[in-house]
mmCIF file of C-alpha atoms and ligand atoms in Angstrom:
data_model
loop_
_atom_site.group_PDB
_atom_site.id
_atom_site.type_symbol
_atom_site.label_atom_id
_atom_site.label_comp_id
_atom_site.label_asym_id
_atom_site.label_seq_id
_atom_site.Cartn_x
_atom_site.Cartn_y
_atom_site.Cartn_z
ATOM 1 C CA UNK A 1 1.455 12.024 -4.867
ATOM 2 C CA UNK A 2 1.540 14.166 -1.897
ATOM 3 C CA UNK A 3 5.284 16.097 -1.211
ATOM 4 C CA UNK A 4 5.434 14.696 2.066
ATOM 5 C CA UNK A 5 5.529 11.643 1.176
ATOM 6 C CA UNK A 6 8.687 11.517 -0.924
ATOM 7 C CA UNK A 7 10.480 10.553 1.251
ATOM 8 C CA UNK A 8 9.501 6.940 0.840
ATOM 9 C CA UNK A 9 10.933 7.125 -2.834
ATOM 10 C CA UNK A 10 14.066 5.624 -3.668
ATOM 11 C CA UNK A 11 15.703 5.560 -7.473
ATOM 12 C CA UNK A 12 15.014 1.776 -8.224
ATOM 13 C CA UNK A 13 18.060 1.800 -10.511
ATOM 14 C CA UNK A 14 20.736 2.819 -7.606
ATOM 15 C CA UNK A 15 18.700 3.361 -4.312
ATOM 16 C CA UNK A 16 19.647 7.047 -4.613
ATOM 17 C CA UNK A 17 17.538 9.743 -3.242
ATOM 18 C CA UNK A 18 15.049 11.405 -5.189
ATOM 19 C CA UNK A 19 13.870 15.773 -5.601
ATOM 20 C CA UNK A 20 10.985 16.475 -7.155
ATOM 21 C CA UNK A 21 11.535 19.109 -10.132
ATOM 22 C CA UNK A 22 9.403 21.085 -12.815
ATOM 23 C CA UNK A 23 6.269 20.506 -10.532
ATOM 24 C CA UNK A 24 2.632 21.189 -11.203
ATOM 25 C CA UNK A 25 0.577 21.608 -8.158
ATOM 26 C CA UNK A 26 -3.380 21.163 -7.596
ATOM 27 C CA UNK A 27 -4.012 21.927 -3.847
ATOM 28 C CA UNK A 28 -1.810 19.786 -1.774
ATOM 29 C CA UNK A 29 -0.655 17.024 -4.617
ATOM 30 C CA UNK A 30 1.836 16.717 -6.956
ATOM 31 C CA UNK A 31 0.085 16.136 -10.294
ATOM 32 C CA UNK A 32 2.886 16.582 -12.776
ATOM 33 C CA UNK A 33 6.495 16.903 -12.554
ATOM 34 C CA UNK A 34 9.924 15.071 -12.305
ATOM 35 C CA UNK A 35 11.757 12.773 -10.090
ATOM 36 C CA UNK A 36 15.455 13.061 -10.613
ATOM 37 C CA UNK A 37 18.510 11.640 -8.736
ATOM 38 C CA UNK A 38 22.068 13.654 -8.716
ATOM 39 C CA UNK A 39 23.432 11.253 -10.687
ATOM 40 C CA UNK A 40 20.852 11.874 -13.906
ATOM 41 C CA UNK A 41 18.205 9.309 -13.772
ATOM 42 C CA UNK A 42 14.548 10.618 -13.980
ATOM 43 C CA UNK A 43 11.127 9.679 -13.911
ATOM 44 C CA UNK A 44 8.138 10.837 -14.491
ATOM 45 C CA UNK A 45 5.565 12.375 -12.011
ATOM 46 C CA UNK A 46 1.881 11.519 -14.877
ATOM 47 C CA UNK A 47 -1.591 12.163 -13.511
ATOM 48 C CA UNK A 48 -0.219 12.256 -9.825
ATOM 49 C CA UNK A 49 1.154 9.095 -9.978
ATOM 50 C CA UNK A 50 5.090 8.664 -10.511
ATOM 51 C CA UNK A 51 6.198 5.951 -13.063
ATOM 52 C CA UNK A 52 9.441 3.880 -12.589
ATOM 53 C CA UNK A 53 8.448 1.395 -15.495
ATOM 54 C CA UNK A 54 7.513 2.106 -19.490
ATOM 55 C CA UNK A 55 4.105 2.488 -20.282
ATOM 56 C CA UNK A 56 4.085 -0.423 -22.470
ATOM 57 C CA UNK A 57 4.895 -3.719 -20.600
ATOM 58 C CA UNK A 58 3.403 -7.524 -19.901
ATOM 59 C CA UNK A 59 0.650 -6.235 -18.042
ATOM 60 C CA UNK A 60 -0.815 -3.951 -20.644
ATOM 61 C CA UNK A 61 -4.005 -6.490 -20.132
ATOM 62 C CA UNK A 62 -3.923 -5.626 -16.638
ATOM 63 C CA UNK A 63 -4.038 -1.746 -17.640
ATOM 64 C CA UNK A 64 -6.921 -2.545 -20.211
ATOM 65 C CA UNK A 65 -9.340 -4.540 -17.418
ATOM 66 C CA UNK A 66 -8.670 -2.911 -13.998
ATOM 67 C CA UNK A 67 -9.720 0.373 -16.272
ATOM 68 C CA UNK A 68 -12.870 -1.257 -17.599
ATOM 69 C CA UNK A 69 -13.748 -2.443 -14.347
ATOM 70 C CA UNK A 70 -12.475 -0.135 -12.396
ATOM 71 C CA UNK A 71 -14.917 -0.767 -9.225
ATOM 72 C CA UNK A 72 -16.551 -3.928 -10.350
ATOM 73 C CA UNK A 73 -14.533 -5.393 -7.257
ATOM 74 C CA UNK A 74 -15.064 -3.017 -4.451
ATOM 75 C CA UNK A 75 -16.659 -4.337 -1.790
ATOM 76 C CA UNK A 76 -18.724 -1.463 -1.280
ATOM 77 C CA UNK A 77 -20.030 -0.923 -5.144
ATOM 78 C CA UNK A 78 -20.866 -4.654 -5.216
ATOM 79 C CA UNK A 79 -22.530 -5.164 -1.828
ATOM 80 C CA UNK A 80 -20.050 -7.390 -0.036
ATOM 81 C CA UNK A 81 -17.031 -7.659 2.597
ATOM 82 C CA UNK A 82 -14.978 -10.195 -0.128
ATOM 83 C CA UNK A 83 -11.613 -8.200 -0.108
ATOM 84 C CA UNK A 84 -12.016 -6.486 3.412
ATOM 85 C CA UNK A 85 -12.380 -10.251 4.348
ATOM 86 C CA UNK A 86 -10.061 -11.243 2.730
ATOM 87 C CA UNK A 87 -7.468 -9.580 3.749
ATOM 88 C CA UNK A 88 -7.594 -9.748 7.309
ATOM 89 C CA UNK A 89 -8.985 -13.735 7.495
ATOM 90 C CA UNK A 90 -5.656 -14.631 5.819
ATOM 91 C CA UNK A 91 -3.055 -12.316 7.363
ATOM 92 C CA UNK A 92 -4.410 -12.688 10.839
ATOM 93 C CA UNK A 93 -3.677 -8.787 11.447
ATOM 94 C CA UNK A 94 -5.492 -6.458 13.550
ATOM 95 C CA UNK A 95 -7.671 -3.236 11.568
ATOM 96 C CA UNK A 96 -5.911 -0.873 13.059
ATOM 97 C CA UNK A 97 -2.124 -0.279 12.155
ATOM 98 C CA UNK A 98 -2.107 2.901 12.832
ATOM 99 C CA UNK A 99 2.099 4.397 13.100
ATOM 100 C CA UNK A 100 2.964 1.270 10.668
ATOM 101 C CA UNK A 101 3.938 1.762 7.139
ATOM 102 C CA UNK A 102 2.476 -1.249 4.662
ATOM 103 C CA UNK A 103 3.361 -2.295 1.399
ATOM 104 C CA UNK A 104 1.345 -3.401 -1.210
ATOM 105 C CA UNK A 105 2.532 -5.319 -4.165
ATOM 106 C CA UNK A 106 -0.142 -5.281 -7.541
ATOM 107 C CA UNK A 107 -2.342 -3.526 -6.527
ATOM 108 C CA UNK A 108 -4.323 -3.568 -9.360
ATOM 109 C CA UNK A 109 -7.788 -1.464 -8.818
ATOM 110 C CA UNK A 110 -7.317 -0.756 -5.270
ATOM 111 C CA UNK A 111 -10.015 -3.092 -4.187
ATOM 112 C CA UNK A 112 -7.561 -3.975 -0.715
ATOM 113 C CA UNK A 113 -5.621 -0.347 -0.867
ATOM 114 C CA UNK A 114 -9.079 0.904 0.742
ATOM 115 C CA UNK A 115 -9.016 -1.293 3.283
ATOM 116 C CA UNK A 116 -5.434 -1.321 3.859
ATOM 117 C CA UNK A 117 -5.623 2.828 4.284
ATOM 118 C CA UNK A 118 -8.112 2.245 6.744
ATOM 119 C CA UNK A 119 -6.354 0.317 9.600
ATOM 120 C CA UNK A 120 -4.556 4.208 9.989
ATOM 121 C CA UNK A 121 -1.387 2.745 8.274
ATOM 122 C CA UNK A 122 0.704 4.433 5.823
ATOM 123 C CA UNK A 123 0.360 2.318 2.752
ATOM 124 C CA UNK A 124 2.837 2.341 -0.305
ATOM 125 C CA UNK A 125 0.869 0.399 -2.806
ATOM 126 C CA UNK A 126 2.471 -0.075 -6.579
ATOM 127 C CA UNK A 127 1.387 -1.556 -9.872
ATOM 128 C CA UNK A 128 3.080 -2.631 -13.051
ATOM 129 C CA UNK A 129 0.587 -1.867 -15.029
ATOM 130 C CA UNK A 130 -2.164 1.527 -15.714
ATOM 131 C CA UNK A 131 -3.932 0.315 -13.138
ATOM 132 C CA UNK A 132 -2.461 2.697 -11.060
ATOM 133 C CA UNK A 133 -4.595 5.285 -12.965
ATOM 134 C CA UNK A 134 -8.249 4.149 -11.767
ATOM 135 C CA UNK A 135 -6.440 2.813 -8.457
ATOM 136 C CA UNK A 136 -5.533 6.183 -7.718
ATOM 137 C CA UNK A 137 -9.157 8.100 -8.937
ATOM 138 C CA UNK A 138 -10.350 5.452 -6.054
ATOM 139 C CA UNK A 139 -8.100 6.094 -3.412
ATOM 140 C CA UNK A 140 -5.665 8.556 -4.288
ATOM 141 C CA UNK A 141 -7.396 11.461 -2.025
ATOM 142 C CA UNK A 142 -6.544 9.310 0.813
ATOM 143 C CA UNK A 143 -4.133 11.234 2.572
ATOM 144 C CA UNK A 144 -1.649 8.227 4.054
ATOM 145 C CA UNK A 145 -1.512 6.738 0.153
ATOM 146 C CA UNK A 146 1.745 6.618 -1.668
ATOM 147 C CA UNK A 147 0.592 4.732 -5.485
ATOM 148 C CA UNK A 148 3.761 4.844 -7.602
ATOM 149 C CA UNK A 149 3.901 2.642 -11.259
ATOM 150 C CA UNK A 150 6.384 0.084 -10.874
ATOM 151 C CA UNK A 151 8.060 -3.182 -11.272
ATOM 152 C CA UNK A 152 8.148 -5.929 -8.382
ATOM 153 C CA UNK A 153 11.859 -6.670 -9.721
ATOM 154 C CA UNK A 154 13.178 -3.100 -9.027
ATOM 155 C CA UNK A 155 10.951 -1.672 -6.447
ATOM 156 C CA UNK A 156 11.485 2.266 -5.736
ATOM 157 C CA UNK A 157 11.688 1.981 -1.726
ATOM 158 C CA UNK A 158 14.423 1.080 0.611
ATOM 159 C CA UNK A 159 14.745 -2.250 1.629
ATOM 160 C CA UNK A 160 13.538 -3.397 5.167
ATOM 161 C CA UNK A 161 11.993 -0.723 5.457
ATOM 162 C CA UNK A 162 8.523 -1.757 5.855
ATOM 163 C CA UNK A 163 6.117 -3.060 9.244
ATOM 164 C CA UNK A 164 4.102 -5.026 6.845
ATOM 165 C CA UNK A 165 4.076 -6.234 3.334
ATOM 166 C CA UNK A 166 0.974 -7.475 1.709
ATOM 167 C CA UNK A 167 0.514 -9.141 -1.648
ATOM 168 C CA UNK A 168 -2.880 -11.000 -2.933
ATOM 169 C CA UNK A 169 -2.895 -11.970 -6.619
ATOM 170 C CA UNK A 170 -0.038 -10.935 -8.147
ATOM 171 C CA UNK A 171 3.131 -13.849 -8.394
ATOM 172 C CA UNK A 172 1.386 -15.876 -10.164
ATOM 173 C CA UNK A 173 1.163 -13.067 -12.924
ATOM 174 C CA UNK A 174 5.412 -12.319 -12.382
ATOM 175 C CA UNK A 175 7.564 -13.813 -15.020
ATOM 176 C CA UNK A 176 9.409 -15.918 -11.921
ATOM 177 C CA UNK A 177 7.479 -15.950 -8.717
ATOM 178 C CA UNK A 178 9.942 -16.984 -6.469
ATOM 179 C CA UNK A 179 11.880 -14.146 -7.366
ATOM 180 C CA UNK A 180 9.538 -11.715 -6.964
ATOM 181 C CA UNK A 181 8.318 -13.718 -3.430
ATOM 182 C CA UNK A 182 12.012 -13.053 -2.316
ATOM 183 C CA UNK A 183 12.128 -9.437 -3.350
ATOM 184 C CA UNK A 184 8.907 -8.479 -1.260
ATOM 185 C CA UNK A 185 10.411 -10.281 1.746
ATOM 186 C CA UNK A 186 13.381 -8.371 1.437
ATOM 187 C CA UNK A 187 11.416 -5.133 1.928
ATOM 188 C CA UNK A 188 10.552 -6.653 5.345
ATOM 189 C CA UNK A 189 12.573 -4.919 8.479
ATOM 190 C CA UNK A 190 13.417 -7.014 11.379
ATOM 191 C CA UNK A 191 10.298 -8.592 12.950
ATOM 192 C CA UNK A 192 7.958 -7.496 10.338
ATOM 193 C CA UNK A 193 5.062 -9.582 8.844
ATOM 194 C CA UNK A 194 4.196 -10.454 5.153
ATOM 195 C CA UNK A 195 1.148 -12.227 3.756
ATOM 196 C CA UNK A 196 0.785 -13.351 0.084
ATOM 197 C CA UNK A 197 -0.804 -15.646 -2.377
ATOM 198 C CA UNK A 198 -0.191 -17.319 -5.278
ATOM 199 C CA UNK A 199 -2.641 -19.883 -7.347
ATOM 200 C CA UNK A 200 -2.906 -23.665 -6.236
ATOM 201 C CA UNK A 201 -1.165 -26.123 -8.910
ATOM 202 C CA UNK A 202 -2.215 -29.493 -8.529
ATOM 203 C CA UNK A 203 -2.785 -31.731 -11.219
ATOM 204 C CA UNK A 204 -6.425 -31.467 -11.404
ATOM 205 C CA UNK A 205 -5.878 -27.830 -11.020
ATOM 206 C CA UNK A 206 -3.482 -27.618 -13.586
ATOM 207 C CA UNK A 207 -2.862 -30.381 -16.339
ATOM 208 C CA UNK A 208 -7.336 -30.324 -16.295
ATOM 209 C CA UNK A 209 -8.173 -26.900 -15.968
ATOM 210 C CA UNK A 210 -9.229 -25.900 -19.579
ATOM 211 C CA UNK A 211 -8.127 -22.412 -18.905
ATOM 212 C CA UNK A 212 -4.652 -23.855 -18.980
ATOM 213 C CA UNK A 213 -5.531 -24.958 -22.452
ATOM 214 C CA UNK A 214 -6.949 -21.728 -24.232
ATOM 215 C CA UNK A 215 -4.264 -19.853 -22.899
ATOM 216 C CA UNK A 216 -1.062 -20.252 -25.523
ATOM 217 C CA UNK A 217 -4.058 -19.146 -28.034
ATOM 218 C CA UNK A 218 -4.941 -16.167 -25.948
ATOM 219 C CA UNK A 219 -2.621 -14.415 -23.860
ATOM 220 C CA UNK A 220 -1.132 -12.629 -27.172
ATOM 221 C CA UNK A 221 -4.304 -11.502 -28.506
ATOM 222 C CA UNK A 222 -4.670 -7.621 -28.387
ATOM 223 C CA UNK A 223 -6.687 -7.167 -25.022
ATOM 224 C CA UNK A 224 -9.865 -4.874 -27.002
ATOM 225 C CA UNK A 225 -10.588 -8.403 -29.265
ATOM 226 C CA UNK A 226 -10.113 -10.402 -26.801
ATOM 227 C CA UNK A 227 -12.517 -8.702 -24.374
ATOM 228 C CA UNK A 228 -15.001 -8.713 -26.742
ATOM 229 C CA UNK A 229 -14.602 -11.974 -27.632
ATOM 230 C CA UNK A 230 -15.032 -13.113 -23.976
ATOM 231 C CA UNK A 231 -18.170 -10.979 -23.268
ATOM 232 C CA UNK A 232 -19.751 -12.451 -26.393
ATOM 233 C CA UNK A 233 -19.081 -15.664 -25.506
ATOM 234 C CA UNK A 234 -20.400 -14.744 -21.830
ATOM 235 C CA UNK A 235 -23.374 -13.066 -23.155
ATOM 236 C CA UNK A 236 -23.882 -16.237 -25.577
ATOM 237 C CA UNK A 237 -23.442 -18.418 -22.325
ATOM 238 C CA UNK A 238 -25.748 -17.009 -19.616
ATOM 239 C CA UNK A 239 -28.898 -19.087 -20.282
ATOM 240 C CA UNK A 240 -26.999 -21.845 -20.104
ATOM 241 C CA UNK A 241 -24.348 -20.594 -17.137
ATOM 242 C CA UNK A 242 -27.353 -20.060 -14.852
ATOM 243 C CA UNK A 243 -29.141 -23.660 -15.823
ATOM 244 C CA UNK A 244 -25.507 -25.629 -15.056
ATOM 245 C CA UNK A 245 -25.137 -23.790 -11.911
ATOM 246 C CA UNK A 246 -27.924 -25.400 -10.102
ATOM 247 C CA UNK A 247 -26.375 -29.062 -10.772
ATOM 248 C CA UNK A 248 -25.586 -29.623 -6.782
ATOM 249 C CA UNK A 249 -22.224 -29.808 -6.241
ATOM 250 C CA UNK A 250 -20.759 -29.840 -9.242
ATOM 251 C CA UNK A 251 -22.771 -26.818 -11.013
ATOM 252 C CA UNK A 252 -20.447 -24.207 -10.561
ATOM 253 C CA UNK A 253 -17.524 -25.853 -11.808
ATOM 254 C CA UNK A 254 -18.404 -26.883 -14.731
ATOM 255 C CA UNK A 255 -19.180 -22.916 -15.659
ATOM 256 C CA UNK A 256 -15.444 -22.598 -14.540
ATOM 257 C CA UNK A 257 -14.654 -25.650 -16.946
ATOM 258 C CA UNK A 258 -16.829 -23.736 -19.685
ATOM 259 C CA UNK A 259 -14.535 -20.405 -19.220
ATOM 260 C CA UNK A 260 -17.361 -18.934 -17.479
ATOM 261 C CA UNK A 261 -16.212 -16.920 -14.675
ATOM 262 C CA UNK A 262 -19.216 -17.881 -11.991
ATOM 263 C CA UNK A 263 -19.315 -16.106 -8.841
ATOM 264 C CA UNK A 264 -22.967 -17.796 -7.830
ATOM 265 C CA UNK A 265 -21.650 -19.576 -4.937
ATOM 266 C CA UNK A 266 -19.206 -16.961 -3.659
ATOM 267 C CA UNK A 267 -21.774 -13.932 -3.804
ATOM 268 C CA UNK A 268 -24.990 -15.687 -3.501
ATOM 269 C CA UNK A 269 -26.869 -12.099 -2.589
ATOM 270 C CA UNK A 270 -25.554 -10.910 -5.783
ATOM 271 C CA UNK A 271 -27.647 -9.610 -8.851
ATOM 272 C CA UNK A 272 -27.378 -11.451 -12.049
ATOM 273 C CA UNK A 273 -25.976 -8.604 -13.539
ATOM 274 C CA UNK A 274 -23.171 -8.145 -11.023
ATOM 275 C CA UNK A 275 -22.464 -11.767 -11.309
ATOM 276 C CA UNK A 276 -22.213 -11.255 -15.186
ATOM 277 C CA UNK A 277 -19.680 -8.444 -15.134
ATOM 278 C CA UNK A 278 -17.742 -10.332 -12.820
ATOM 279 C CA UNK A 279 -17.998 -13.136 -15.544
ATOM 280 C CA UNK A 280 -16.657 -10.757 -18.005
ATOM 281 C CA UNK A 281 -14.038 -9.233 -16.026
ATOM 282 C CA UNK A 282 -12.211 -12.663 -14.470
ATOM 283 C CA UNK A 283 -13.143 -14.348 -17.767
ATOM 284 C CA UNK A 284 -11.034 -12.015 -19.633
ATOM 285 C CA UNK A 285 -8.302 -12.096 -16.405
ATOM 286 C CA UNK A 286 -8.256 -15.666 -16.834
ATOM 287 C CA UNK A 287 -7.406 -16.033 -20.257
ATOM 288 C CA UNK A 288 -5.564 -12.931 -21.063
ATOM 289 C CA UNK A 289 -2.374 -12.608 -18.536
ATOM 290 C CA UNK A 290 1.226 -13.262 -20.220
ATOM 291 C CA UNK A 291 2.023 -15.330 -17.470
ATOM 292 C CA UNK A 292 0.020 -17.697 -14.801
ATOM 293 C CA UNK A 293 2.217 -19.936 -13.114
ATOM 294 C CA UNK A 294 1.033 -21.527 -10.326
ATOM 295 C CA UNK A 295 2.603 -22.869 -7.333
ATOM 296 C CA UNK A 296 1.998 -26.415 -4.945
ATOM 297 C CA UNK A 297 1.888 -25.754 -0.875
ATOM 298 C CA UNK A 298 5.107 -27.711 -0.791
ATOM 299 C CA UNK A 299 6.788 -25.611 -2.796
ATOM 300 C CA UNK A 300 5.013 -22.150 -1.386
ATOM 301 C CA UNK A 301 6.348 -22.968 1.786
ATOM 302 C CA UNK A 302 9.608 -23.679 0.254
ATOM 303 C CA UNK A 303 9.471 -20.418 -0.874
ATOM 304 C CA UNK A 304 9.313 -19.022 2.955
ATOM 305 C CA UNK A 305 11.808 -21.084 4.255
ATOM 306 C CA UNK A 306 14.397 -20.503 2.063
ATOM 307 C CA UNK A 307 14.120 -16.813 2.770
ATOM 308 C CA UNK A 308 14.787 -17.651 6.381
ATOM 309 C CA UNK A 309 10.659 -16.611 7.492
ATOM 310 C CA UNK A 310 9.923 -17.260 10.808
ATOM 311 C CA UNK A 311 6.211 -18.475 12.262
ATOM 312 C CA UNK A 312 5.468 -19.956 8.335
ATOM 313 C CA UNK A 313 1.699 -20.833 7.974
ATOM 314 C CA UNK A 314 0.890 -21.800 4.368
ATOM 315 C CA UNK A 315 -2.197 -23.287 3.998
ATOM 316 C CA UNK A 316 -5.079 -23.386 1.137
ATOM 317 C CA UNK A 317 -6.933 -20.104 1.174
ATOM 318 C CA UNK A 318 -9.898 -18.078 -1.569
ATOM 319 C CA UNK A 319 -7.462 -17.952 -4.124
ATOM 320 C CA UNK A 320 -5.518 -20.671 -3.893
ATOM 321 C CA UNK A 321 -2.541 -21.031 -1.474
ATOM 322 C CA UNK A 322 -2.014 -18.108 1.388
ATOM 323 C CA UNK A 323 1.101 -17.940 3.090
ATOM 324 C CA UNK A 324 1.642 -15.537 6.555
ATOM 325 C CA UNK A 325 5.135 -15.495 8.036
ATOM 326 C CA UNK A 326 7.365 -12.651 9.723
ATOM 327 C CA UNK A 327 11.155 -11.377 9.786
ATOM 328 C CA UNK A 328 13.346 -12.578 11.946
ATOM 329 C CA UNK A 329 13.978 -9.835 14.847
ATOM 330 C CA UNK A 330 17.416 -8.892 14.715
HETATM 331 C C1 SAM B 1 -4.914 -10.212 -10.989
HETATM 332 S S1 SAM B 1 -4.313 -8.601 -10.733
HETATM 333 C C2 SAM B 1 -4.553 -8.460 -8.977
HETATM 334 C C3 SAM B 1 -4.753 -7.044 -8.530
HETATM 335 C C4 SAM B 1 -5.118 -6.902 -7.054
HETATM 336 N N1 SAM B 1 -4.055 -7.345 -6.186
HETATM 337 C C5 SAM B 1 -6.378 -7.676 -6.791
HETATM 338 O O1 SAM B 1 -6.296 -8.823 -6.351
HETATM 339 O O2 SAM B 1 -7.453 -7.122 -7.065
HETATM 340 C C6 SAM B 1 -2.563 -8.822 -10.824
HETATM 341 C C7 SAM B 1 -1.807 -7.493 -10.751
HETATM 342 O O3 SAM B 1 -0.401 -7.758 -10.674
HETATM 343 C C8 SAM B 1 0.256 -6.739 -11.382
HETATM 344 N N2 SAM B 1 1.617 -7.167 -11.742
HETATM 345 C C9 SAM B 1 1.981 -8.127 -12.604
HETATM 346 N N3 SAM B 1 3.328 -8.168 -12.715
HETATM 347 C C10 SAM B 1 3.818 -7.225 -11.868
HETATM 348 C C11 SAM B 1 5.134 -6.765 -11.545
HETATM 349 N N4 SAM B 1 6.210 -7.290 -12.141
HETATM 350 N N5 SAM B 1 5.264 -5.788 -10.655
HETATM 351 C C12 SAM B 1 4.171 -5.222 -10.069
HETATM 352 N N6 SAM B 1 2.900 -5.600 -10.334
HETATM 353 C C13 SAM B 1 2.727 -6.597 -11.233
HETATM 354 C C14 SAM B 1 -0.642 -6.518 -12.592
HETATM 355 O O4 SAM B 1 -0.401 -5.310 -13.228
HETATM 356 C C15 SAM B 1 -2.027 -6.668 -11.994
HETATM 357 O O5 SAM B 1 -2.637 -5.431 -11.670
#
């Protein structure tokens, strides 16, 4: 982290204040030290990234796979515009925000921090899980990133405080997403604008998506034997994966059916052996996360009503259901 921007910190157990003690420098960033609070609590400053939460958590599979594939997802590295798309299709917002400070929620890799740090905003981008680590050898010498380790559920900044808050793949993967929905739009300050997503659950999607079934078997296994047993079973697939695919229509899903991750369709410049590690990365993502809960439209936009939103627009999206909305002005 960089001094300056300590200000944005908040103790997540009290709201307190934080200084910065016991500090080891490297040019202008804070790559070791202490963050402590008058009133004794402290937290660590580890490989320039300060840590609210234990090492050891629910998303130790997220750790494990944004650290393997730590750029398989850029947009850049694989030849694409799928996240810088992303992003701004969905939340309708303009590229440069320039004066406005964003937050991101999950951030896993970093694949949207870069293009959030380059609309010129201030971003504040956290992660429950290691992620943080290879998020931050990607984007940490960006000089308007804040990447802290932390929790969704006790969030180290104050609360509407933030012009935008931003949020793509990541409730479904929170032990209760409508609580963690509710505690991003309470970073909002009056009149500001929040865009999230969360996985579609319809009955086809749900009750017949074989994923759903593997799961209870493994999302407990240890994330090393369970990565290998998913690129095995990739590498064991292929042939077969790129025969199914060309079935019109219907091709592509059936490789989803199979617990083959198949990007084919999405990325149809893409080599076959980009499209494989993406079929070992969200093969493993799939199966391995302790929690995937998915949510209907009805009950996403429930979601945004109930926390009084104003100018709602859920709708299907790429990853399921997208929902923009803003803060009431005061
Ligand atoms: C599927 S990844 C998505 C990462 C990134 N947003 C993307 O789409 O590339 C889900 C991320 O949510 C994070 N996550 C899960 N529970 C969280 C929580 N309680 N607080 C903060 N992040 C959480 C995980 O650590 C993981 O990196």
């Amino acid at each position: 982290m960089r001094l300056e921007h300590l200000k944005y910190l908040r103790c997540p157990k009290t709201g307190a204040e934080l200084s910065l003690v016991n500090e080891v420098m490297e040019n202008d960033r804070v790559k070791e030290g202490r963050l402590v609070t008058k009133t004794g609590e402290s937290y660590d400053i580890i490989k320039f990234v300060p840590r609210f939460v234990e090492a050891d958590n629910y998303a130790e599979n997220f750790g494990f796979e944004w650290k393997l594939h730590n750029r398989t997802q850029f947009d850049g590295d694989a030849n694409h515009k799928m996240s810088e798309d992303r992003i701004f299709d969905v939340s309708g917002w303009g590229r440069d925000l320039s004066g406005e400070i964003l937050l991101e929620a999950g951030s896993g890799s970093g694949r949207f921090s870069e293009h959030l740090l380059a609309t010129g905003a201030m971003v504040v981008s956290f992660d429950f899980s290691q992620a943080v680590e290879p998020n931050y050898e990607s984007n940490g010498q960006h000089k308007n990133l804040l990447l802290v380790q932390a929790n969704i559920y006790e969030m180290p900044f104050e609360k509407g405080f933030f012009d935008k808050v931003f949020c793509f793949g990541v409730l479904q993967h929170t032990p209760d997403p409508e609580a963690s929905f509710v505690a991003l739009t309470q970073m909002l300050k009056p009149g500001a604008k929040i865009t999230t997503d969360i996985y579609l659950k319809t009955f086809k999607r749900f009750y017949l998506n074989t994923r759903y079934w593997v799961r209870p078997f493994t999302r407990t296994m240890e994330s090393e034997k369970l990565y290998a047993r998913c690129k095995g079973y990739i590498d064991f697939m292929w042939p077969l994966a790129r025969i199914i695919r060309k079935i019109p229509k219907i091709g592509e899903a059936i490789n989803w059916r199979l617990l083959i991750a198949d990007y084919a369709q999405q990325m149809p410049d893409a080599s076959d052996a980009t499209l494989k590690e993406w079929a070992y990365l969200d093969t493993f993502d799939m199966l391995s996360p302790a929690f995937d809960i998915p949510a209907s439209p009805a009950t996403f936009q429930n979601w945004h009503e109930q926390a009084k939103l104003e100018n709602i627009h859920v709708r299907l999206g790429p990853n399921g259901v997208v929902g923009t909305a803003n803060k009431a002005k005061d």
